Short mmCIF file of C-alpha atoms and ligand atoms in Angstrom, two decimals:
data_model
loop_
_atom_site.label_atom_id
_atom_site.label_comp_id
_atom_site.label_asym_id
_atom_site.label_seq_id
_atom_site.Cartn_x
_atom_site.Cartn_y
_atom_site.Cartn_z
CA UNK A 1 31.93 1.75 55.42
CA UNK A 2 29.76 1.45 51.87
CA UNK A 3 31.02 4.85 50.88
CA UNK A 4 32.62 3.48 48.14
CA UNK A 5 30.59 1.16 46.64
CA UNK A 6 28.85 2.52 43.10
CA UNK A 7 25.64 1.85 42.12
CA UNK A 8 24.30 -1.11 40.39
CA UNK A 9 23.51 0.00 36.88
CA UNK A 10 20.94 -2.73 36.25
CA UNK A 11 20.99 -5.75 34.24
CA UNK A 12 20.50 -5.61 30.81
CA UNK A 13 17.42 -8.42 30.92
CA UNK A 14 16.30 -8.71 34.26
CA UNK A 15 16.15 -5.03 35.45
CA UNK A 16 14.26 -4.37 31.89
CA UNK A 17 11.74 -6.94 32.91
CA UNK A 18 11.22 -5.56 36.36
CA UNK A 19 10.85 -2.30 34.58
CA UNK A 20 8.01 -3.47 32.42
CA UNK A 21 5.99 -4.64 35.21
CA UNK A 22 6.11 -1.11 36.72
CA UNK A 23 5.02 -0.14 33.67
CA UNK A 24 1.83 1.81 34.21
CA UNK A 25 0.56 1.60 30.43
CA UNK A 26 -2.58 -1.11 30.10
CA UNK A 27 -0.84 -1.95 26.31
CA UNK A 28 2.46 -2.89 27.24
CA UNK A 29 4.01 -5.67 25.11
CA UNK A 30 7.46 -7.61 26.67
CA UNK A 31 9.39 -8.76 24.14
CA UNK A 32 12.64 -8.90 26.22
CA UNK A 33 13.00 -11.63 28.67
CA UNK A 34 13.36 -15.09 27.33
CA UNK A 35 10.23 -16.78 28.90
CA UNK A 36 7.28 -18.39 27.31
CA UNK A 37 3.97 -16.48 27.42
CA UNK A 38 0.78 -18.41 26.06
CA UNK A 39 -1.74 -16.82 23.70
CA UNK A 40 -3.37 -15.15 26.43
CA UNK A 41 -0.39 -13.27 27.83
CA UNK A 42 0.05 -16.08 30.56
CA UNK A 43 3.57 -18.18 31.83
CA UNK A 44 1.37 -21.69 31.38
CA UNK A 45 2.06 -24.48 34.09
CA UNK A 46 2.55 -27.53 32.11
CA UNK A 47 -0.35 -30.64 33.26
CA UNK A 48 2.34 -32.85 33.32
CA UNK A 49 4.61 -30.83 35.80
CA UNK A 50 1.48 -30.30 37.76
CA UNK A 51 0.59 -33.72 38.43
CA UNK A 52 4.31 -34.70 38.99
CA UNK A 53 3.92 -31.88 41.18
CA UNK A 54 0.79 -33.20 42.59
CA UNK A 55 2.73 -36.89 43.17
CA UNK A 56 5.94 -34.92 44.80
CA UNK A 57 4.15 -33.20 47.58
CA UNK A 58 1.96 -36.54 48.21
CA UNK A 59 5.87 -38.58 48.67
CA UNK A 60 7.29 -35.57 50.40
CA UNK A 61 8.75 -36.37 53.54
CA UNK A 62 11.65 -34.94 56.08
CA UNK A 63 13.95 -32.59 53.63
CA UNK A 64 17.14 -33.84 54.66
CA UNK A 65 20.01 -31.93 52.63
CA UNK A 66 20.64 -32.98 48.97
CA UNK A 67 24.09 -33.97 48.51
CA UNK A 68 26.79 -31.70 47.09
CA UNK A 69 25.88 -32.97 43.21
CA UNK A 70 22.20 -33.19 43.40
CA UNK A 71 19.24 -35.98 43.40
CA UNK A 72 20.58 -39.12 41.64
CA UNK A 73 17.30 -39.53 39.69
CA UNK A 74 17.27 -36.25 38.52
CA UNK A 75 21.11 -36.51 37.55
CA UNK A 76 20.42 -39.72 35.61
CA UNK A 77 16.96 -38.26 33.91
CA UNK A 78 19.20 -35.74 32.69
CA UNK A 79 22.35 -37.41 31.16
CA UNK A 80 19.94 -39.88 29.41
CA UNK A 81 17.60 -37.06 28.28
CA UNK A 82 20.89 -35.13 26.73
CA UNK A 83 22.79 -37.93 25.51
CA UNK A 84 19.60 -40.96 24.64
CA UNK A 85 19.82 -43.80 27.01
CA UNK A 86 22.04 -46.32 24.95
CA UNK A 87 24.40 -43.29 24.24
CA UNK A 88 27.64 -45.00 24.86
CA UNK A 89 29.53 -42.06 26.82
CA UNK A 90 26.60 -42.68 29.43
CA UNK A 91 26.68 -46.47 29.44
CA UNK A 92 30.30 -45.94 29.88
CA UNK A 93 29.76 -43.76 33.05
CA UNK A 94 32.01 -41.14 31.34
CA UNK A 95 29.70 -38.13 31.87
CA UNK A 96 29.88 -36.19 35.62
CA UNK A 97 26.46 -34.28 36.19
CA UNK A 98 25.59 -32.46 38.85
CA UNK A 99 21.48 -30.53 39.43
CA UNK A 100 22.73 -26.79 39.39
CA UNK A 101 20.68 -23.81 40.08
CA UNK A 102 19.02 -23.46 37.07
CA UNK A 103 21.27 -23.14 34.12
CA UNK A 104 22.60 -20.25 35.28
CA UNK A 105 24.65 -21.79 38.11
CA UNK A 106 25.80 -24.82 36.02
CA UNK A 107 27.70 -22.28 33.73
CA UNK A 108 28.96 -20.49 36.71
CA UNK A 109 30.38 -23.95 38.81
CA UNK A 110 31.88 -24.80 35.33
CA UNK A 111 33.68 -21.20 35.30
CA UNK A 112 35.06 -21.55 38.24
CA UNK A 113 36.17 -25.10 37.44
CA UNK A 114 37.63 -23.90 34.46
CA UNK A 115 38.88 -21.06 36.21
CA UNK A 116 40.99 -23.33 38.86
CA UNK A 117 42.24 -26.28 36.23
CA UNK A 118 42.79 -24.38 33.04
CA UNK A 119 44.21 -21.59 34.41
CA UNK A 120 46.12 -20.80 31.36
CA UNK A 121 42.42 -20.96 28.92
CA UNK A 122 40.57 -17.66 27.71
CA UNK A 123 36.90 -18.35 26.49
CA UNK A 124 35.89 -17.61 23.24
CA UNK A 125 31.94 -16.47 22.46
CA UNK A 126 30.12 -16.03 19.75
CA UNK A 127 29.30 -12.40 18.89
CA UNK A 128 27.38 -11.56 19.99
CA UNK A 129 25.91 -14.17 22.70
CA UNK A 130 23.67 -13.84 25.88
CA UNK A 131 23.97 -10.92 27.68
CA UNK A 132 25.43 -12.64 31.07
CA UNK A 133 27.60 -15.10 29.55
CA UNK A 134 30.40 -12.74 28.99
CA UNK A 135 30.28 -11.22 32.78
CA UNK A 136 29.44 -15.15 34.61
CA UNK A 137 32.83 -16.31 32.80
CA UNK A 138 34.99 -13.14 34.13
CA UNK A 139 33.51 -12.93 37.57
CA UNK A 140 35.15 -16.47 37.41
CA UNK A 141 38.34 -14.28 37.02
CA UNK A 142 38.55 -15.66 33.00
CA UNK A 143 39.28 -13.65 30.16
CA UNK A 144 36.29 -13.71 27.30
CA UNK A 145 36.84 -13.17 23.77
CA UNK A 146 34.16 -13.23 20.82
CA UNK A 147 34.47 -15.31 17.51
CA UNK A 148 32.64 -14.02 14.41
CA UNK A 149 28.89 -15.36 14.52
CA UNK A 150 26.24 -13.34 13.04
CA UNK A 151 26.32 -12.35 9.58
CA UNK A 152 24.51 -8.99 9.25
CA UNK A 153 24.11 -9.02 5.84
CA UNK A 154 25.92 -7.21 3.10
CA UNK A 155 23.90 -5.54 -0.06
CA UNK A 156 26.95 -5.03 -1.87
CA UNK A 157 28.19 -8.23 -1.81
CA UNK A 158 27.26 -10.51 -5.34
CA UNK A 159 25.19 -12.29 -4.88
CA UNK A 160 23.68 -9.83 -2.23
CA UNK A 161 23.35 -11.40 1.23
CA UNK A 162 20.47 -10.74 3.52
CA UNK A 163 20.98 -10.25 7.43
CA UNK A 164 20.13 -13.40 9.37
CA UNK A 165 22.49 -15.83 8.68
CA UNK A 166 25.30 -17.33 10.39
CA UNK A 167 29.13 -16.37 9.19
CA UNK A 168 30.26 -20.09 9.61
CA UNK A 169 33.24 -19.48 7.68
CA UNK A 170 34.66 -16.38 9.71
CA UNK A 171 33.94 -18.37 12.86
CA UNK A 172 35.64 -21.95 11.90
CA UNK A 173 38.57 -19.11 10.43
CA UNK A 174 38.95 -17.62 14.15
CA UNK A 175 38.62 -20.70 15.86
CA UNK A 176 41.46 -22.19 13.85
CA UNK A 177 43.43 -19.96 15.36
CA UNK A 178 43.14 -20.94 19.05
CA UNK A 179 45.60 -21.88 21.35
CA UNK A 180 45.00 -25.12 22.37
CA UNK A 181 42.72 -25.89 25.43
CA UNK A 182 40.49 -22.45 24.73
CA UNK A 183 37.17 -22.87 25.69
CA UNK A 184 34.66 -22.08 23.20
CA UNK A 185 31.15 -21.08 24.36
CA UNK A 186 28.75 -22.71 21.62
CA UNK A 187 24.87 -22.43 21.92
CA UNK A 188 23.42 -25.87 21.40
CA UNK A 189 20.28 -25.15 19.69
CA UNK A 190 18.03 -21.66 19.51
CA UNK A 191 21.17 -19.31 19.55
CA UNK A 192 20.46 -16.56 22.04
CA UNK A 193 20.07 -13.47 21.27
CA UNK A 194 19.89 -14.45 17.50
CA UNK A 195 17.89 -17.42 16.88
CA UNK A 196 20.63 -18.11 14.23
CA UNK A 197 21.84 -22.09 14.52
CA UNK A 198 24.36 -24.45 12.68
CA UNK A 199 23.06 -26.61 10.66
CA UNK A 200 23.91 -30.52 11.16
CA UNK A 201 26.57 -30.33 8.52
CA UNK A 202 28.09 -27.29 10.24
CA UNK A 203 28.54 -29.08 13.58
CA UNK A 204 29.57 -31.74 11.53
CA UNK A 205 32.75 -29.55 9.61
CA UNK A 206 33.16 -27.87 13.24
CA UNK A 207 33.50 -31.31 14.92
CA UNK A 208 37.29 -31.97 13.10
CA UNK A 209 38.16 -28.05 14.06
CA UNK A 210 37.81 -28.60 17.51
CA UNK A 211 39.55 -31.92 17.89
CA UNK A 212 42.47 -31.04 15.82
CA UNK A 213 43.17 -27.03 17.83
CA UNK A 214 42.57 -28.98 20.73
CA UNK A 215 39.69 -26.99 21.69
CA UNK A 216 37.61 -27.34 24.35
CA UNK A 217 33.73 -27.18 23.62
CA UNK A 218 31.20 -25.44 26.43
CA UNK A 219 27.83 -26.15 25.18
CA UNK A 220 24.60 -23.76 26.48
CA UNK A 221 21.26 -25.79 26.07
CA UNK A 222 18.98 -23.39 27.61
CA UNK A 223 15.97 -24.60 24.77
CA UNK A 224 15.99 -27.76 24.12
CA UNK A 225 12.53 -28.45 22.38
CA UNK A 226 12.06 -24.91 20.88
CA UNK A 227 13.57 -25.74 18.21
CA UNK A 228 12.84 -28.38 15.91
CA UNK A 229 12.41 -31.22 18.77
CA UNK A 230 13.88 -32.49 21.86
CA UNK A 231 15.81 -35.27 19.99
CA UNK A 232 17.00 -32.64 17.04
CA UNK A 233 17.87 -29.97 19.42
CA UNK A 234 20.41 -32.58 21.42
CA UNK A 235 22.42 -33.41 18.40
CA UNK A 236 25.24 -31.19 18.43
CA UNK A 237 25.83 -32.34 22.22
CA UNK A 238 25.44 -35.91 20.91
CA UNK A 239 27.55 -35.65 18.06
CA UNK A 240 30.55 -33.94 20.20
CA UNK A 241 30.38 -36.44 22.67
CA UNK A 242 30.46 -39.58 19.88
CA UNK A 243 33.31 -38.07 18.56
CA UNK A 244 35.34 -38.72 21.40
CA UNK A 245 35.32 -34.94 22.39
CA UNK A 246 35.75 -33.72 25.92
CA UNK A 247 32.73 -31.18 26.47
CA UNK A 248 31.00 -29.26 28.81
CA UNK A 249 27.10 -28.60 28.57
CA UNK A 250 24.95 -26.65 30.78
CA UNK A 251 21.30 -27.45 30.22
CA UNK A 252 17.97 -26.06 31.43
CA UNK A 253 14.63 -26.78 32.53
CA UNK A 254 12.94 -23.43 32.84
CA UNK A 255 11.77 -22.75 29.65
CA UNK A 256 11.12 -26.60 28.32
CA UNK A 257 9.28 -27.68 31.94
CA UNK A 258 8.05 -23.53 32.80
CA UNK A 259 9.75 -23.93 35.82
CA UNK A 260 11.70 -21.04 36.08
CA UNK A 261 11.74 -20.13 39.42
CA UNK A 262 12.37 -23.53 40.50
CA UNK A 263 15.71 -22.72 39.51
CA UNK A 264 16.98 -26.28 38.32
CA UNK A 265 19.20 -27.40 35.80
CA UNK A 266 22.28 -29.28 35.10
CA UNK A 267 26.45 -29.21 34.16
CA UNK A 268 27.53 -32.60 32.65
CA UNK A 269 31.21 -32.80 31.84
CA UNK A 270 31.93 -35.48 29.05
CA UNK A 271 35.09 -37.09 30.22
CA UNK A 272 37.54 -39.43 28.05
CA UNK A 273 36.55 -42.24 30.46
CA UNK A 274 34.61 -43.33 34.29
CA UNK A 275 38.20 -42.77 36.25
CA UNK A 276 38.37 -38.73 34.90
CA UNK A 277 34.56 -38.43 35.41
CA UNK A 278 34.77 -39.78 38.82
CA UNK A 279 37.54 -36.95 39.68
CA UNK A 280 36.06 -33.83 37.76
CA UNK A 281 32.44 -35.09 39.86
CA UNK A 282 34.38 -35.17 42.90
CA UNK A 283 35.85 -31.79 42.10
CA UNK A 284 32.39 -30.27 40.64
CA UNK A 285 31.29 -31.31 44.61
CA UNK A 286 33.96 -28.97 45.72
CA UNK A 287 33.22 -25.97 43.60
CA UNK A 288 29.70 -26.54 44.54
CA UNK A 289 30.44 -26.57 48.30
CA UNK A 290 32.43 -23.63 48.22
CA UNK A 291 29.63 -21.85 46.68
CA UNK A 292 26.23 -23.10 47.88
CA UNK A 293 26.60 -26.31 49.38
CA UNK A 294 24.17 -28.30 47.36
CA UNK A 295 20.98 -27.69 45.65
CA UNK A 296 17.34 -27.09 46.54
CA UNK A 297 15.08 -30.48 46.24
CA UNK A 298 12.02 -29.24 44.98
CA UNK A 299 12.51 -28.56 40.82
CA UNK A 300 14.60 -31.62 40.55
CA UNK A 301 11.93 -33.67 41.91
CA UNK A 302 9.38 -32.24 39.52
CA UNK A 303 11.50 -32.84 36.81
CA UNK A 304 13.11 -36.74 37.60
CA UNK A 305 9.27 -37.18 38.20
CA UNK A 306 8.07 -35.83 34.11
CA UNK A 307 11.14 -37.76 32.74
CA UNK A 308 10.81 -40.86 34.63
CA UNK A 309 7.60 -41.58 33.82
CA UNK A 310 6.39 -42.41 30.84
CA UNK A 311 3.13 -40.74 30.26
CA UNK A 312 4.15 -37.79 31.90
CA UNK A 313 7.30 -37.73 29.52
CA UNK A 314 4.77 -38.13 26.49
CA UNK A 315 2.33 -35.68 27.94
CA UNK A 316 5.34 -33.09 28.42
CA UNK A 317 6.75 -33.61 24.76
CA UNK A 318 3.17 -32.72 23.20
CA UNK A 319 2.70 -29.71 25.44
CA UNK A 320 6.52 -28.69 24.77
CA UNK A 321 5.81 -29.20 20.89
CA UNK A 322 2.45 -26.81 21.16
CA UNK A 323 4.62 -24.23 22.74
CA UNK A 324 7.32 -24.78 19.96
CA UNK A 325 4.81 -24.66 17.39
CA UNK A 326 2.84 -21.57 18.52
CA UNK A 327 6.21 -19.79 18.83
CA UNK A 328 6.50 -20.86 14.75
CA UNK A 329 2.70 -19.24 14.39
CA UNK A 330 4.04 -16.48 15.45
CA UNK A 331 6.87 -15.68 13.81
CA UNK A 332 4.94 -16.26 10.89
CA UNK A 333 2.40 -13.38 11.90
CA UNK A 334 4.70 -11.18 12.31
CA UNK A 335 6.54 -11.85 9.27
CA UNK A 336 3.14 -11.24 7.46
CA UNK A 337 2.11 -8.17 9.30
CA UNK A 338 5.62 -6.34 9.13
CA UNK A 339 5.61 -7.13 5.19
CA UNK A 340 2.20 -5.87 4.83
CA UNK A 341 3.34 -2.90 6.42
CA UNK A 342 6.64 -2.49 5.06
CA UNK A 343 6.25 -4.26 1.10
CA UNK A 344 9.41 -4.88 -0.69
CA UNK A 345 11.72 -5.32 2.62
CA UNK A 346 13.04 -8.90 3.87
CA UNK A 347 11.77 -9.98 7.18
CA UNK A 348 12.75 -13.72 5.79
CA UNK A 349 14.97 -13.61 8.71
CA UNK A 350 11.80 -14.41 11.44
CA UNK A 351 10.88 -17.50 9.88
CA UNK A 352 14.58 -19.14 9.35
CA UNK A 353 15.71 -18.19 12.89
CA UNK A 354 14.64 -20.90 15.51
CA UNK A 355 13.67 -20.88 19.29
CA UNK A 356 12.32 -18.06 21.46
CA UNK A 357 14.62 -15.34 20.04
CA UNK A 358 15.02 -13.11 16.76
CA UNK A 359 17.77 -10.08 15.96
CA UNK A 360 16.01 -7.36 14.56
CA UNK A 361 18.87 -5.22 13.94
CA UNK A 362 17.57 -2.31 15.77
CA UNK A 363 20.25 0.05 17.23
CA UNK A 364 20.12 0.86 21.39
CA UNK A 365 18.32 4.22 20.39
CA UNK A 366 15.88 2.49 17.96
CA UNK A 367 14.87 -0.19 20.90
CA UNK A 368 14.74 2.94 23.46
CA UNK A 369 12.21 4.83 21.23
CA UNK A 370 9.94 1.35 20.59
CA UNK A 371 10.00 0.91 24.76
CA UNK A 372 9.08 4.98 24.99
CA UNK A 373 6.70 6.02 22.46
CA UNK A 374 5.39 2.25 21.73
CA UNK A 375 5.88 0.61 25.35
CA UNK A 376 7.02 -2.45 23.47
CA UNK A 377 10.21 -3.59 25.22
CA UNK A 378 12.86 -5.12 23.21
CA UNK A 379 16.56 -6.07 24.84
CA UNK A 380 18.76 -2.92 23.55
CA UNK A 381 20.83 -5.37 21.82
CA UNK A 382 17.77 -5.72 19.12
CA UNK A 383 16.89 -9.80 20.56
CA UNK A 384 12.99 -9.62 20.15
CA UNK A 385 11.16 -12.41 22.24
CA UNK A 386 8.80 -14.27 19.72
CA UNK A 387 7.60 -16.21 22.87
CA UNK A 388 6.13 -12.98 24.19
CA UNK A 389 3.61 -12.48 21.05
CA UNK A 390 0.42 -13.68 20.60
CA UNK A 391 -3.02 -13.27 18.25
CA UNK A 392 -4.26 -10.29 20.72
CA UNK A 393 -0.69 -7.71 20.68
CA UNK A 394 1.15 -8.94 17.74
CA UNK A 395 -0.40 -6.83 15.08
CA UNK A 396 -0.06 -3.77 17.62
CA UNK A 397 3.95 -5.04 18.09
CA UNK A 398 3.95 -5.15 13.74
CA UNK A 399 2.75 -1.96 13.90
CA UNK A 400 5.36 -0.10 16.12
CA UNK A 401 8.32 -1.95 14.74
CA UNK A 402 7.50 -0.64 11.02
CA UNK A 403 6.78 3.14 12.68
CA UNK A 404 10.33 3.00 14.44
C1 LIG B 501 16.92 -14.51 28.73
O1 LIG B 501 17.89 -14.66 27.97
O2 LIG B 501 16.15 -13.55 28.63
C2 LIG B 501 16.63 -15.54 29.78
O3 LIG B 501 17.53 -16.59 29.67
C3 LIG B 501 16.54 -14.97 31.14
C4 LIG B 501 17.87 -14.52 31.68
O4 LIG B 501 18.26 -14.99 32.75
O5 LIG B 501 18.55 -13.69 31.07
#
């Protein structure tokens, strides 16, 4: 019967992970998955999502199923955490959210959504972008293209340009281009794999782009807090959604709460008004029904329980601001060790990039090499995990990257 069926070649994050842990060598250093070690090599659990945690199990009671689009406290904690409370489109009840499983599964429901009423839309990412957005948008059955994103530099250009940066002009050029009702894949804040973001004034210029092609926006905020606040890092989804612009935006709690195999997160569709929200809800329900019937209580509680209560929220925002700011102490450390090593080259890059990840600009066979000789594991694309450095390995990590 399985005769035919080839085998899996492995994922190009997850399988890498699992292969580190096998990984018999005592000085190992992941630098691959996108999780949040503390100095000591540890995935911390947050005080204030332990003592929501604490409060959860003390309330727990029969676990009925949730319905179809989630816990409404958790669904409310998150439009007001995305949007700001007096944010008009959510006073306005123009926003459908549903708790997916983790962000992961809000992209996917909003694929196949997409999928079944824009049947006619390809989606546009940047290049390059996360590893699984490109095959989670064409399991949906969609066709994925790539706008220009990353600037890798060019030394012959005058005035020379470094690798690091962000080719807004290239991008905005492509986009222009668009048949209307294209779905463009944009990365809210803490671009991953590159750590390369738009600046305010770049969402700003995109904002009149996407309006006048019609376009319609798919935000990923899988960081909000890594990079220069919770408030700064929902801007662009603010901004969009003052504008008057129908959106999608898949957000995450892994990473800002360390939950990450609670699996919870959210897909809020920014409507024109509460009659089209009410229908693309209703029709989120379905997608979510014909998939997994409705979400697990559990992470959603320990979330709605950090956001809805006021010293847990402030206790959260200083602990997610120590990770945010140890991630900065680190890029700065290796910044300093790899020019120490390597004088007169431009590693400038690390400390403009933002959030967990940085492109190194290593080739496959250059990452393959650090992960043999070096057993520090990279993603093949080049992302380095800055999150996965501390004081005790990243001199050692310094050290291997300037040898390779
Ligand atoms: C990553 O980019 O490494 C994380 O978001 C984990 C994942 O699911 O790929």
């Amino acid at each position: 019967m399985f005769e035919h069926i080839e085998p899996y070649p492995g994922d190009p994050i997850l399988s890498l992970n699992e292969d580190f842990q096998k990984d018999p060598r005592a000085h190992k250093i992941n630098l691959s998955i996108g999780i949040y070690f503390d100095d000591a090599g540890r995935i911390p659990v947050l005080e204030s999502v332990r003592s929501a945690e604490a409060r959860v199990l003390a309330a727990s009671g029969p676990k009925s199923y949730l319905p179809m689009e989630g816990a409404a406290n958790f669904r409310s904690a998150v439009q007001t955490l995305l949007f700001g409370a007096g944010h008009e489109a959510v006073t306005s009840g123009r926003i459908a959210t549903i708790q997916s499983v983790g962000s992961s599964g809000g992209l996917k429901v909003g694929a196949d959504f997409i999928a079944r009423f824009f049947p006619g839309s390809q989606v546009w990412v940047s290049d390059p972008t996360w590893d699984n957005h490109r095959a989670m948008f064409e399991g949906a059955g969609l066709t994925v293209n790539t706008y220009p994103y990353y600037d890798a530099g060019d030394a012959r250009a005058s005035p020379p340009r470094p690798a690091g940066g962000l080719n807004f002009d290239a991008m905005v050029a492509t986009l222009r281009t668009l048949p209307p009702k294209s779905i463009v894949l944009l990365h809210a804040c803490c671009h991953n794999p590159t750590g390369v973001d738009l600046t305010p004034a770049q969402w700003d210029a995109l904002i009149p782009v996407l309006r006048e092609r019609e376009l319609l926006p798919y935000l990923d905020l899988a960081y909000q807090g890594f990079g220069d606040g919770i408030e700064a890092d929902a801007r662009a989804a603010r901004a969009l959604a003052s504008a008057g612009l129908s959106l999608f935006i898949a957000n995450s709690f892994s990473k800002s709460m360390s939950v990450y195999g609670e699996r919870c997160g959210a897909l809020s569709v920014v409507c024109a008004d509460a009659q089209q929200a009410d229908n693309v809800l209703g029709q989120l329900k379905f997608t979510v029904r014909r998939n997994y019937s409705s979400p697990p209580i559990h992470g959603g509680q320990l979330v709605a329980t950090v956001l809805g209560d006021p010293t847990l929220r402030d206790q959260w925002e200083g602990e997610l601001a120590a990770m945010r700011e140890r991630i900065l102490a680190m890029r700065r450390a290796l910044h300093d060790a790899l020019v120490a090593n390597s004088p007169g080259r431009d590693f400038g890059y690390l400390l403009s990039q933002r959030g967990m990840f940085s492109y190194t600009g290593l080739t496959p066979s250059q990452v393959d090499r650090l992960r043999e000789q070096h057993a520090v594991y990279l993603v093949r694309s080049g992302r380095l995990c800055v999150a996965g450095l501390n004081s005790g390995n990243v001199q050692a990590a310094a050290q291997a990257l300037s040898e390779t």
